[in-house]
Amino acid sequence: MTNPDLRTRRRRLGAFVGGLAATALAVTMALPAAAAGSTLQAAAGESGRYFGTAIAASRLSDSTYSTIANREFNMITAENEMKMDATEPSQGQFSYTQGDRIVNWARQNGKQVRGHALAWHSQQPGWMQNMSGTALRNAMLNHVTQVATYYRGKIHSWDVVNEAFADGSSGARRDSNLQRTGNDWIEAAFRAARAADPNAKLCYNDYNTDNWSHAKTQAVYNMVRDFKSRGVPIDCVGFQAHFNSGNPVPSNYHTTLSNFAALGVDVQITELDIEGSGSSQAQQYQGIVQACLAVARCTGITVWGVRDTDSWRASGTPLLFDGSGNKKAAYTSVLNALNAGGTTNPNPTPTPGPTTPPPTGGGSCTATYSEGEKWGDRFNGVVTIRANSAINSWRSTVTVRSPQKIIATWSGTPSWDSSGNVMTMVPNGSGALAAGQTVSFGFTVQHNGNWTWPSVTCSAS
Ligand code: G3I
């Protein structure tokens, strides 16, 4: 049955401006009878899409900034506050204060959050930059597990891996300490993220992947196609979309988005900014929006900052609001393009209302390791979980050092990451504990010559 409040209209999107796809598209779409959205989020919502921005926690106290951000956008990305250096400044010591400022602001204002970014060669904390091999692989996986677990239930999409391919014509992976841990580091990160937060969409995110004929675009496409064929848990591809005169919006942008979507993933424009001004800039923005709207699985657009002066490249005036918070020509062209409509996203994610309560619980727990029995080839370990305040449940990770293997467990339900070195244990049945209460689980490690104690963590909900 057709909703009587919706009317189906047939529209013809003209040739994309600014040299974008010259083909005219005929699309069938359903739009609310009440017409145009007067904000970016309302206009994008007409076709089931979101419109987002990057937010810097330090700017939220600027009322011009937060007023625009709250009015116009319904998807929020932390510009820097959830990166590896921010969330794990010392190994095993996690810091969520700045990330929480942004997540809490977003949720209090009924907005979704894109998580950025779990694993990246850049913005690594100092301790990680100096690591390599198995130790780095395990540290990366533990980081992914811990951060995704901490934010579980609060993230619409995670940039699980960021910028892992080289620029230029090689089509190769970028050389980095993470890449040198083995070519499977990307899929290992995705598997760890899925285990930690099964409901978040998991994205690969990169730049210079806009032009379909570029080697880097093809390389990422081939990786995603391979992941889909082998069941690696990937749900989306993020196109950063940082453009300027040296890296203009390509004429085949729509082809790129549509070919990736055809692999069975959502595509998202994740960090859009276009240097320039006036009608030239406005036309390029319009073209990007039209390209997204022409692809049903292009589910949303995020610009990389609010005002030009908030941008990481402020001198290029690449955003939709000027330094005083006035709407630019680019803003109007984006709003109009959104209101002109296009395909409808078949699976829009509902935006949480401002009154949505945060996940229950919220207490914290501590995991303590103690030695158990020892034999020639194996030893037992016991982990005691203590609730520091009342909790509804807990999860604990146990990381063993290769070539150790966990060969038996008790008093919990285990799962493993792809390396087999990180075990995540959850309670059998309810994990509710009163403040101060403890519970234990155990396991047997075949040590294969390595007697190092496992490291353990706990997170509570
Ligand atoms: O906050 C400190 C300040 O206290 C200090 O005095 C100053 C001195 O350098 O640094 C400030 O931190 C800077 C931070 O931005 C906040 O402004 C960092 O140095 C600077 O490195 C950091 O740059 C960020 C950059 O990522 C780091 O890689 C940009 O804000 C951020 O917009 C940019 O975002 C990236 C995406 O994550 C990935 N895609 C590309 C995009 C643009 O480069």
PDB file of C-alpha atoms in Angstrom, residues 175-433:
ATOM      1  CA  ASP A 175      53.608   0.764   3.544  1.00  0.00           C
ATOM      2  CA  SER A 176      53.127   1.189   7.282  1.00  0.00           C
ATOM      3  CA  ASN A 177      53.936  -0.570  10.521  1.00  0.00           C
ATOM      4  CA  LEU A 178      50.414  -2.069  10.453  1.00  0.00           C
ATOM      5  CA  GLN A 179      50.814  -3.313   6.869  1.00  0.00           C
ATOM      6  CA  ARG A 180      54.112  -4.944   7.820  1.00  0.00           C
ATOM      7  CA  THR A 181      52.288  -7.103  10.393  1.00  0.00           C
ATOM      8  CA  GLY A 182      50.810  -8.998   7.421  1.00  0.00           C
ATOM      9  CA  ASN A 183      48.411  -8.328   4.567  1.00  0.00           C
ATOM     10  CA  ASP A 184      45.496  -9.702   6.591  1.00  0.00           C
ATOM     11  CA  TRP A 185      45.660  -6.877   9.134  1.00  0.00           C
ATOM     12  CA  ILE A 186      42.681  -5.117   7.585  1.00  0.00           C
ATOM     13  CA  GLU A 187      40.358  -8.086   7.683  1.00  0.00           C
ATOM     14  CA  ALA A 188      41.550  -8.951  11.192  1.00  0.00           C
ATOM     15  CA  ALA A 189      40.555  -5.440  12.285  1.00  0.00           C
ATOM     16  CA  PHE A 190      37.110  -5.818  10.699  1.00  0.00           C
ATOM     17  CA  ARG A 191      36.536  -9.160  12.427  1.00  0.00           C
ATOM     18  CA  ALA A 192      37.542  -7.723  15.789  1.00  0.00           C
ATOM     19  CA  ALA A 193      35.225  -4.744  15.281  1.00  0.00           C
ATOM     20  CA  ARG A 194      32.278  -6.985  14.369  1.00  0.00           C
ATOM     21  CA  ALA A 195      32.828  -9.121  17.472  1.00  0.00           C
ATOM     22  CA  ALA A 196      32.951  -5.999  19.648  1.00  0.00           C
ATOM     23  CA  ASP A 197      29.961  -4.148  18.164  1.00  0.00           C
ATOM     24  CA  PRO A 198      27.779  -6.394  16.000  1.00  0.00           C
ATOM     25  CA  ASN A 199      25.279  -3.615  15.228  1.00  0.00           C
ATOM     26  CA  ALA A 200      27.563  -0.878  13.933  1.00  0.00           C
ATOM     27  CA  LYS A 201      28.129  -0.680  10.193  1.00  0.00           C
ATOM     28  CA  LEU A 202      31.793  -1.338   9.493  1.00  0.00           C
ATOM     29  CA  CYS A 203      33.435   0.863   6.849  1.00  0.00           C
ATOM     30  CA  TYR A 204      36.727   1.067   5.010  1.00  0.00           C
ATOM     31  CA  ASN A 205      37.511   4.799   4.592  1.00  0.00           C
ATOM     32  CA  ASP A 206      40.003   6.461   2.228  1.00  0.00           C
ATOM     33  CA  TYR A 207      40.796   9.521   0.074  1.00  0.00           C
ATOM     34  CA  ASN A 208      41.781   9.802  -3.609  1.00  0.00           C
ATOM     35  CA  THR A 209      39.317   7.024  -4.325  1.00  0.00           C
ATOM     36  CA  ASP A 210      36.830   9.254  -6.161  1.00  0.00           C
ATOM     37  CA  ASN A 211      37.978   8.798  -9.755  1.00  0.00           C
ATOM     38  CA  TRP A 212      36.891   5.389 -11.025  1.00  0.00           C
ATOM     39  CA  SER A 213      39.864   5.039 -13.362  1.00  0.00           C
ATOM     40  CA  HIS A 214      42.531   5.674 -10.715  1.00  0.00           C
ATOM     41  CA  ALA A 215      44.631   2.727  -9.553  1.00  0.00           C
ATOM     42  CA  LYS A 216      43.902   3.454  -5.889  1.00  0.00           C
ATOM     43  CA  THR A 217      40.144   3.363  -6.491  1.00  0.00           C
ATOM     44  CA  GLN A 218      40.477   0.061  -8.332  1.00  0.00           C
ATOM     45  CA  ALA A 219      42.651  -1.403  -5.589  1.00  0.00           C
ATOM     46  CA  VAL A 220      40.140  -0.547  -2.864  1.00  0.00           C
ATOM     47  CA  TYR A 221      37.318  -1.874  -5.041  1.00  0.00           C
ATOM     48  CA  ASN A 222      39.165  -5.171  -5.496  1.00  0.00           C
ATOM     49  CA  MET A 223      39.742  -5.479  -1.761  1.00  0.00           C
ATOM     50  CA  VAL A 224      36.069  -4.872  -0.982  1.00  0.00           C
ATOM     51  CA  ARG A 225      34.999  -7.355  -3.651  1.00  0.00           C
ATOM     52  CA  ASP A 226      37.403  -9.924  -2.175  1.00  0.00           C
ATOM     53  CA  PHE A 227      36.130  -9.241   1.364  1.00  0.00           C
ATOM     54  CA  LYS A 228      32.516  -9.667   0.273  1.00  0.00           C
ATOM     55  CA  SER A 229      33.321 -12.929  -1.531  1.00  0.00           C
ATOM     56  CA  ARG A 230      35.114 -14.368   1.519  1.00  0.00           C
ATOM     57  CA  GLY A 231      32.636 -13.178   4.133  1.00  0.00           C
ATOM     58  CA  VAL A 232      34.902 -10.625   5.791  1.00  0.00           C
ATOM     59  CA  PRO A 233      32.471  -8.406   7.717  1.00  0.00           C
ATOM     60  CA  ILE A 234      32.438  -5.127   5.774  1.00  0.00           C
ATOM     61  CA  ASP A 235      29.248  -3.067   5.386  1.00  0.00           C
ATOM     62  CA  CYS A 236      30.300   0.223   3.858  1.00  0.00           C
ATOM     63  CA  VAL A 237      32.965   2.213   2.074  1.00  0.00           C
ATOM     64  CA  GLY A 238      33.686   5.793   3.056  1.00  0.00           C
ATOM     65  CA  PHE A 239      34.805   8.287   0.422  1.00  0.00           C
ATOM     66  CA  GLN A 240      36.539  11.141   2.191  1.00  0.00           C
ATOM     67  CA  ALA A 241      36.082  13.527  -0.757  1.00  0.00           C
ATOM     68  CA  HIS A 242      38.632  16.266  -0.033  1.00  0.00           C
ATOM     69  CA  PHE A 243      38.719  18.267  -3.249  1.00  0.00           C
ATOM     70  CA  ASN A 244      40.668  21.257  -4.560  1.00  0.00           C
ATOM     71  CA  SER A 245      41.926  22.514  -7.895  1.00  0.00           C
ATOM     72  CA  GLY A 246      44.704  19.926  -7.946  1.00  0.00           C
ATOM     73  CA  ASN A 247      42.257  17.174  -7.065  1.00  0.00           C
ATOM     74  CA  PRO A 248      38.944  18.236  -8.620  1.00  0.00           C
ATOM     75  CA  VAL A 249      35.619  16.448  -8.450  1.00  0.00           C
ATOM     76  CA  PRO A 250      35.960  13.775 -11.164  1.00  0.00           C
ATOM     77  CA  SER A 251      33.421  13.505 -13.957  1.00  0.00           C
ATOM     78  CA  ASN A 252      32.926   9.810 -13.193  1.00  0.00           C
ATOM     79  CA  TYR A 253      32.144  10.224  -9.485  1.00  0.00           C
ATOM     80  CA  HIS A 254      28.693   8.735  -9.839  1.00  0.00           C
ATOM     81  CA  THR A 255      30.199   5.682 -11.589  1.00  0.00           C
ATOM     82  CA  THR A 256      32.551   5.151  -8.662  1.00  0.00           C
ATOM     83  CA  LEU A 257      29.811   5.322  -6.030  1.00  0.00           C
ATOM     84  CA  SER A 258      27.490   3.133  -8.050  1.00  0.00           C
ATOM     85  CA  ASN A 259      30.105   0.447  -8.785  1.00  0.00           C
ATOM     86  CA  PHE A 260      31.076   0.148  -5.127  1.00  0.00           C
ATOM     87  CA  ALA A 261      27.414  -0.005  -4.080  1.00  0.00           C
ATOM     88  CA  ALA A 262      26.901  -2.830  -6.573  1.00  0.00           C
ATOM     89  CA  LEU A 263      29.313  -4.925  -4.501  1.00  0.00           C
ATOM     90  CA  GLY A 264      26.652  -4.996  -1.780  1.00  0.00           C
ATOM     91  CA  VAL A 265      28.003  -2.306   0.530  1.00  0.00           C
ATOM     92  CA  ASP A 266      26.657   1.080   1.525  1.00  0.00           C
ATOM     93  CA  VAL A 267      28.692   4.030   0.347  1.00  0.00           C
ATOM     94  CA  GLN A 268      29.055   7.181   2.411  1.00  0.00           C
ATOM     95  CA  ILE A 269      30.714  10.503   1.653  1.00  0.00           C
ATOM     96  CA  THR A 270      32.587  10.945   4.884  1.00  0.00           C
ATOM     97  CA  GLU A 271      34.792  14.074   4.943  1.00  0.00           C
ATOM     98  CA  LEU A 272      33.537  16.316   2.168  1.00  0.00           C
ATOM     99  CA  ASP A 273      35.172  19.665   1.576  1.00  0.00           C
ATOM    100  CA  ILE A 274      35.869  21.498  -1.672  1.00  0.00           C
ATOM    101  CA  GLU A 275      38.297  24.402  -1.754  1.00  0.00           C
ATOM    102  CA  GLY A 276      37.127  27.467  -3.650  1.00  0.00           C
ATOM    103  CA  SER A 277      34.353  30.025  -3.516  1.00  0.00           C
ATOM    104  CA  GLY A 278      31.241  31.336  -5.204  1.00  0.00           C
ATOM    105  CA  SER A 279      29.373  29.605  -7.965  1.00  0.00           C
ATOM    106  CA  SER A 280      32.253  27.328  -8.967  1.00  0.00           C
ATOM    107  CA  GLN A 281      32.430  25.846  -5.498  1.00  0.00           C
ATOM    108  CA  ALA A 282      28.636  25.706  -5.289  1.00  0.00           C
ATOM    109  CA  GLN A 283      28.386  23.770  -8.550  1.00  0.00           C
ATOM    110  CA  GLN A 284      30.933  21.198  -7.451  1.00  0.00           C
ATOM    111  CA  TYR A 285      29.069  20.658  -4.175  1.00  0.00           C
ATOM    112  CA  GLN A 286      25.842  20.267  -6.117  1.00  0.00           C
ATOM    113  CA  GLY A 287      27.422  17.647  -8.348  1.00  0.00           C
ATOM    114  CA  ILE A 288      28.606  15.596  -5.374  1.00  0.00           C
ATOM    115  CA  VAL A 289      25.157  15.669  -3.768  1.00  0.00           C
ATOM    116  CA  GLN A 290      23.498  14.668  -7.038  1.00  0.00           C
ATOM    117  CA  ALA A 291      25.929  11.795  -7.496  1.00  0.00           C
ATOM    118  CA  CYS A 292      25.081  10.473  -4.018  1.00  0.00           C
ATOM    119  CA  LEU A 293      21.345  10.920  -4.491  1.00  0.00           C
ATOM    120  CA  ALA A 294      21.511   8.943  -7.726  1.00  0.00           C
ATOM    121  CA  VAL A 295      22.802   5.857  -5.844  1.00  0.00           C
ATOM    122  CA  ALA A 296      20.263   4.240  -3.517  1.00  0.00           C
ATOM    123  CA  ARG A 297      22.985   2.833  -1.275  1.00  0.00           C
ATOM    124  CA  CYS A 298      24.738   6.186  -0.904  1.00  0.00           C
ATOM    125  CA  THR A 299      23.250   6.610   2.556  1.00  0.00           C
ATOM    126  CA  GLY A 300      24.639   9.927   3.702  1.00  0.00           C
ATOM    127  CA  ILE A 301      27.037  12.817   3.322  1.00  0.00           C
ATOM    128  CA  THR A 302      29.300  14.328   5.978  1.00  0.00           C
ATOM    129  CA  VAL A 303      31.159  17.603   5.539  1.00  0.00           C
ATOM    130  CA  TRP A 304      34.504  17.967   7.322  1.00  0.00           C
ATOM    131  CA  GLY A 305      33.651  20.864   9.606  1.00  0.00           C
ATOM    132  CA  VAL A 306      31.033  23.568  10.111  1.00  0.00           C
ATOM    133  CA  ARG A 307      32.490  26.978   9.123  1.00  0.00           C
ATOM    134  CA  ASP A 308      35.416  27.704   6.837  1.00  0.00           C
ATOM    135  CA  THR A 309      37.396  28.819   9.864  1.00  0.00           C
ATOM    136  CA  ASP A 310      36.849  25.435  11.547  1.00  0.00           C
ATOM    137  CA  SER A 311      38.405  23.559   8.632  1.00  0.00           C
ATOM    138  CA  TRP A 312      41.735  21.722   8.726  1.00  0.00           C
ATOM    139  CA  ARG A 313      42.511  23.802   5.628  1.00  0.00           C
ATOM    140  CA  ALA A 314      40.762  27.042   6.503  1.00  0.00           C
ATOM    141  CA  SER A 315      42.620  29.117   3.919  1.00  0.00           C
ATOM    142  CA  GLY A 316      40.883  27.163   1.165  1.00  0.00           C
ATOM    143  CA  THR A 317      37.426  28.189   2.473  1.00  0.00           C
ATOM    144  CA  PRO A 318      36.135  24.684   1.671  1.00  0.00           C
ATOM    145  CA  LEU A 319      32.940  24.436   3.750  1.00  0.00           C
ATOM    146  CA  LEU A 320      29.278  25.488   3.624  1.00  0.00           C
ATOM    147  CA  PHE A 321      29.335  28.340   6.183  1.00  0.00           C
ATOM    148  CA  ASP A 322      31.696  31.306   6.251  1.00  0.00           C
ATOM    149  CA  GLY A 323      33.713  32.260   9.307  1.00  0.00           C
ATOM    150  CA  SER A 324      30.801  34.288  10.695  1.00  0.00           C
ATOM    151  CA  GLY A 325      28.385  31.395  10.338  1.00  0.00           C
ATOM    152  CA  ASN A 326      26.607  32.754   7.250  1.00  0.00           C
ATOM    153  CA  LYS A 327      25.315  30.310   4.655  1.00  0.00           C
ATOM    154  CA  LYS A 328      27.456  30.348   1.514  1.00  0.00           C
ATOM    155  CA  ALA A 329      26.345  29.797  -2.077  1.00  0.00           C
ATOM    156  CA  ALA A 330      27.609  26.239  -1.642  1.00  0.00           C
ATOM    157  CA  TYR A 331      25.131  25.750   1.213  1.00  0.00           C
ATOM    158  CA  THR A 332      22.205  26.834  -0.947  1.00  0.00           C
ATOM    159  CA  SER A 333      23.241  24.590  -3.815  1.00  0.00           C
ATOM    160  CA  VAL A 334      23.543  21.595  -1.486  1.00  0.00           C
ATOM    161  CA  LEU A 335      20.157  22.302   0.110  1.00  0.00           C
ATOM    162  CA  ASN A 336      18.490  22.693  -3.279  1.00  0.00           C
ATOM    163  CA  ALA A 337      20.095  19.524  -4.627  1.00  0.00           C
ATOM    164  CA  LEU A 338      18.918  17.580  -1.582  1.00  0.00           C
ATOM    165  CA  ASN A 339      15.409  18.947  -1.959  1.00  0.00           C
ATOM    166  CA  ALA A 340      15.350  18.080  -5.667  1.00  0.00           C
ATOM    167  CA  GLY A 341      15.558  14.465  -4.540  1.00  0.00           C
ATOM    168  CA  GLY A 342      16.814  11.305  -6.159  1.00  0.00           C
ATOM    169  CA  THR A 343      16.745   7.637  -5.297  1.00  0.00           C
ATOM    170  CA  THR A 344      15.512   6.680  -1.852  1.00  0.00           C
ATOM    171  CA  ASN A 345      17.820   4.929   0.596  1.00  0.00           C
ATOM    172  CA  PRO A 346      15.962   1.638   1.172  1.00  0.00           C
ATOM    173  CA  ASN A 347      17.255   1.230   4.729  1.00  0.00           C
ATOM    174  CA  PRO A 348      17.271   4.580   6.470  1.00  0.00           C
ATOM    175  CA  THR A 349      18.553   4.450  10.013  1.00  0.00           C
ATOM    176  CA  PRO A 350      16.179   6.092  12.447  1.00  0.00           C
ATOM    177  CA  THR A 351      17.689   9.035  14.216  1.00  0.00           C
ATOM    178  CA  PRO A 352      17.451   8.620  17.982  1.00  0.00           C
ATOM    179  CA  GLY A 353      15.158  11.120  19.663  1.00  0.00           C
ATOM    180  CA  PRO A 354      16.651  13.544  22.129  1.00  0.00           C
ATOM    181  CA  THR A 355      15.070  11.608  24.949  1.00  0.00           C
ATOM    182  CA  THR A 356      16.616   8.263  23.963  1.00  0.00           C
ATOM    183  CA  PRO A 357      18.180   7.009  27.170  1.00  0.00           C
ATOM    184  CA  PRO A 358      21.807   5.992  27.033  1.00  0.00           C
ATOM    185  CA  PRO A 359      22.475   2.261  27.364  1.00  0.00           C
ATOM    186  CA  THR A 360      21.728   1.064  30.865  1.00  0.00           C
ATOM    187  CA  GLY A 361      24.391   0.165  33.361  1.00  0.00           C
ATOM    188  CA  GLY A 362      27.324   2.428  32.852  1.00  0.00           C
ATOM    189  CA  GLY A 363      29.317   1.094  35.771  1.00  0.00           C
ATOM    190  CA  SER A 364      32.882  -0.073  35.424  1.00  0.00           C
ATOM    191  CA  CYS A 365      34.744  -3.273  36.183  1.00  0.00           C
ATOM    192  CA  THR A 366      38.278  -4.448  36.796  1.00  0.00           C
ATOM    193  CA  ALA A 367      39.811  -7.701  35.552  1.00  0.00           C
ATOM    194  CA  THR A 368      42.591  -9.348  37.551  1.00  0.00           C
ATOM    195  CA  TYR A 369      44.669 -12.298  36.359  1.00  0.00           C
ATOM    196  CA  SER A 370      45.914 -14.990  38.697  1.00  0.00           C
ATOM    197  CA  GLU A 371      47.988 -18.073  38.031  1.00  0.00           C
ATOM    198  CA  GLY A 372      46.414 -21.509  38.348  1.00  0.00           C
ATOM    199  CA  GLU A 373      47.877 -24.970  38.038  1.00  0.00           C
ATOM    200  CA  LYS A 374      50.933 -25.604  35.837  1.00  0.00           C
ATOM    201  CA  TRP A 375      51.989 -28.644  33.830  1.00  0.00           C
ATOM    202  CA  GLY A 376      54.901 -29.291  31.476  1.00  0.00           C
ATOM    203  CA  ASP A 377      53.014 -28.164  28.384  1.00  0.00           C
ATOM    204  CA  ARG A 378      50.256 -25.949  29.762  1.00  0.00           C
ATOM    205  CA  PHE A 379      49.011 -23.754  32.590  1.00  0.00           C
ATOM    206  CA  ASN A 380      45.700 -22.560  33.917  1.00  0.00           C
ATOM    207  CA  GLY A 381      44.746 -18.941  34.412  1.00  0.00           C
ATOM    208  CA  VAL A 382      41.849 -17.396  36.290  1.00  0.00           C
ATOM    209  CA  VAL A 383      40.390 -13.943  35.630  1.00  0.00           C
ATOM    210  CA  THR A 384      38.392 -12.297  38.393  1.00  0.00           C
ATOM    211  CA  ILE A 385      35.931  -9.617  37.315  1.00  0.00           C
ATOM    212  CA  ARG A 386      35.093  -7.055  39.978  1.00  0.00           C
ATOM    213  CA  ALA A 387      32.243  -4.569  39.544  1.00  0.00           C
ATOM    214  CA  ASN A 388      33.466  -1.166  40.725  1.00  0.00           C
ATOM    215  CA  SER A 389      29.843  -0.003  40.664  1.00  0.00           C
ATOM    216  CA  ALA A 390      26.643  -1.844  39.778  1.00  0.00           C
ATOM    217  CA  ILE A 391      26.770  -3.285  36.253  1.00  0.00           C
ATOM    218  CA  ASN A 392      24.330  -5.103  33.999  1.00  0.00           C
ATOM    219  CA  SER A 393      26.962  -7.148  32.237  1.00  0.00           C
ATOM    220  CA  TRP A 394      30.661  -7.395  31.447  1.00  0.00           C
ATOM    221  CA  ARG A 395      33.057  -8.475  28.704  1.00  0.00           C
ATOM    222  CA  SER A 396      36.634  -9.441  29.265  1.00  0.00           C
ATOM    223  CA  THR A 397      39.481  -9.948  26.818  1.00  0.00           C
ATOM    224  CA  VAL A 398      42.402 -12.290  27.385  1.00  0.00           C
ATOM    225  CA  THR A 399      45.371 -11.765  25.055  1.00  0.00           C
ATOM    226  CA  VAL A 400      47.949 -14.551  24.881  1.00  0.00           C
ATOM    227  CA  ARG A 401      51.369 -14.281  23.244  1.00  0.00           C
ATOM    228  CA  SER A 402      52.063 -16.343  20.144  1.00  0.00           C
ATOM    229  CA  PRO A 403      52.795 -19.309  19.999  1.00  0.00           C
ATOM    230  CA  GLN A 404      50.582 -19.756  23.084  1.00  0.00           C
ATOM    231  CA  LYS A 405      47.096 -21.148  22.462  1.00  0.00           C
ATOM    232  CA  ILE A 406      44.042 -21.230  24.712  1.00  0.00           C
ATOM    233  CA  ILE A 407      42.839 -24.840  24.579  1.00  0.00           C
ATOM    234  CA  ALA A 408      40.031 -24.886  27.172  1.00  0.00           C
ATOM    235  CA  THR A 409      37.807 -22.423  29.045  1.00  0.00           C
ATOM    236  CA  TRP A 410      35.214 -22.547  31.820  1.00  0.00           C
ATOM    237  CA  SER A 411      32.601 -20.344  33.494  1.00  0.00           C
ATOM    238  CA  GLY A 412      32.005 -18.088  30.484  1.00  0.00           C
ATOM    239  CA  THR A 413      31.291 -18.008  26.742  1.00  0.00           C
ATOM    240  CA  PRO A 414      34.400 -17.336  24.651  1.00  0.00           C
ATOM    241  CA  SER A 415      34.952 -16.044  21.121  1.00  0.00           C
ATOM    242  CA  TRP A 416      38.220 -15.383  19.317  1.00  0.00           C
ATOM    243  CA  ASP A 417      39.619 -12.847  16.905  1.00  0.00           C
ATOM    244  CA  SER A 418      41.057 -14.145  13.640  1.00  0.00           C
ATOM    245  CA  SER A 419      44.610 -14.379  15.021  1.00  0.00           C
ATOM    246  CA  GLY A 420      43.386 -16.704  17.783  1.00  0.00           C
ATOM    247  CA  ASN A 421      45.390 -14.663  20.295  1.00  0.00           C
ATOM    248  CA  VAL A 422      42.591 -12.476  21.658  1.00  0.00           C
ATOM    249  CA  MET A 423      39.753 -14.242  23.438  1.00  0.00           C
ATOM    250  CA  THR A 424      36.657 -12.259  24.387  1.00  0.00           C
ATOM    251  CA  MET A 425      34.763 -13.811  27.290  1.00  0.00           C
ATOM    252  CA  VAL A 426      31.175 -12.912  28.133  1.00  0.00           C
ATOM    253  CA  PRO A 427      29.105 -14.293  31.006  1.00  0.00           C
ATOM    254  CA  ASN A 428      27.020 -17.428  30.775  1.00  0.00           C
ATOM    255  CA  GLY A 429      23.587 -15.940  31.444  1.00  0.00           C
ATOM    256  CA  SER A 430      23.187 -12.633  33.245  1.00  0.00           C
ATOM    257  CA  GLY A 431      26.362 -10.740  33.962  1.00  0.00           C
ATOM    258  CA  ALA A 432      24.714  -8.398  36.469  1.00  0.00           C
ATOM    259  CA  LEU A 433      26.904  -7.648  39.466  1.00  0.00           C
TER     260      LEU A 433
END
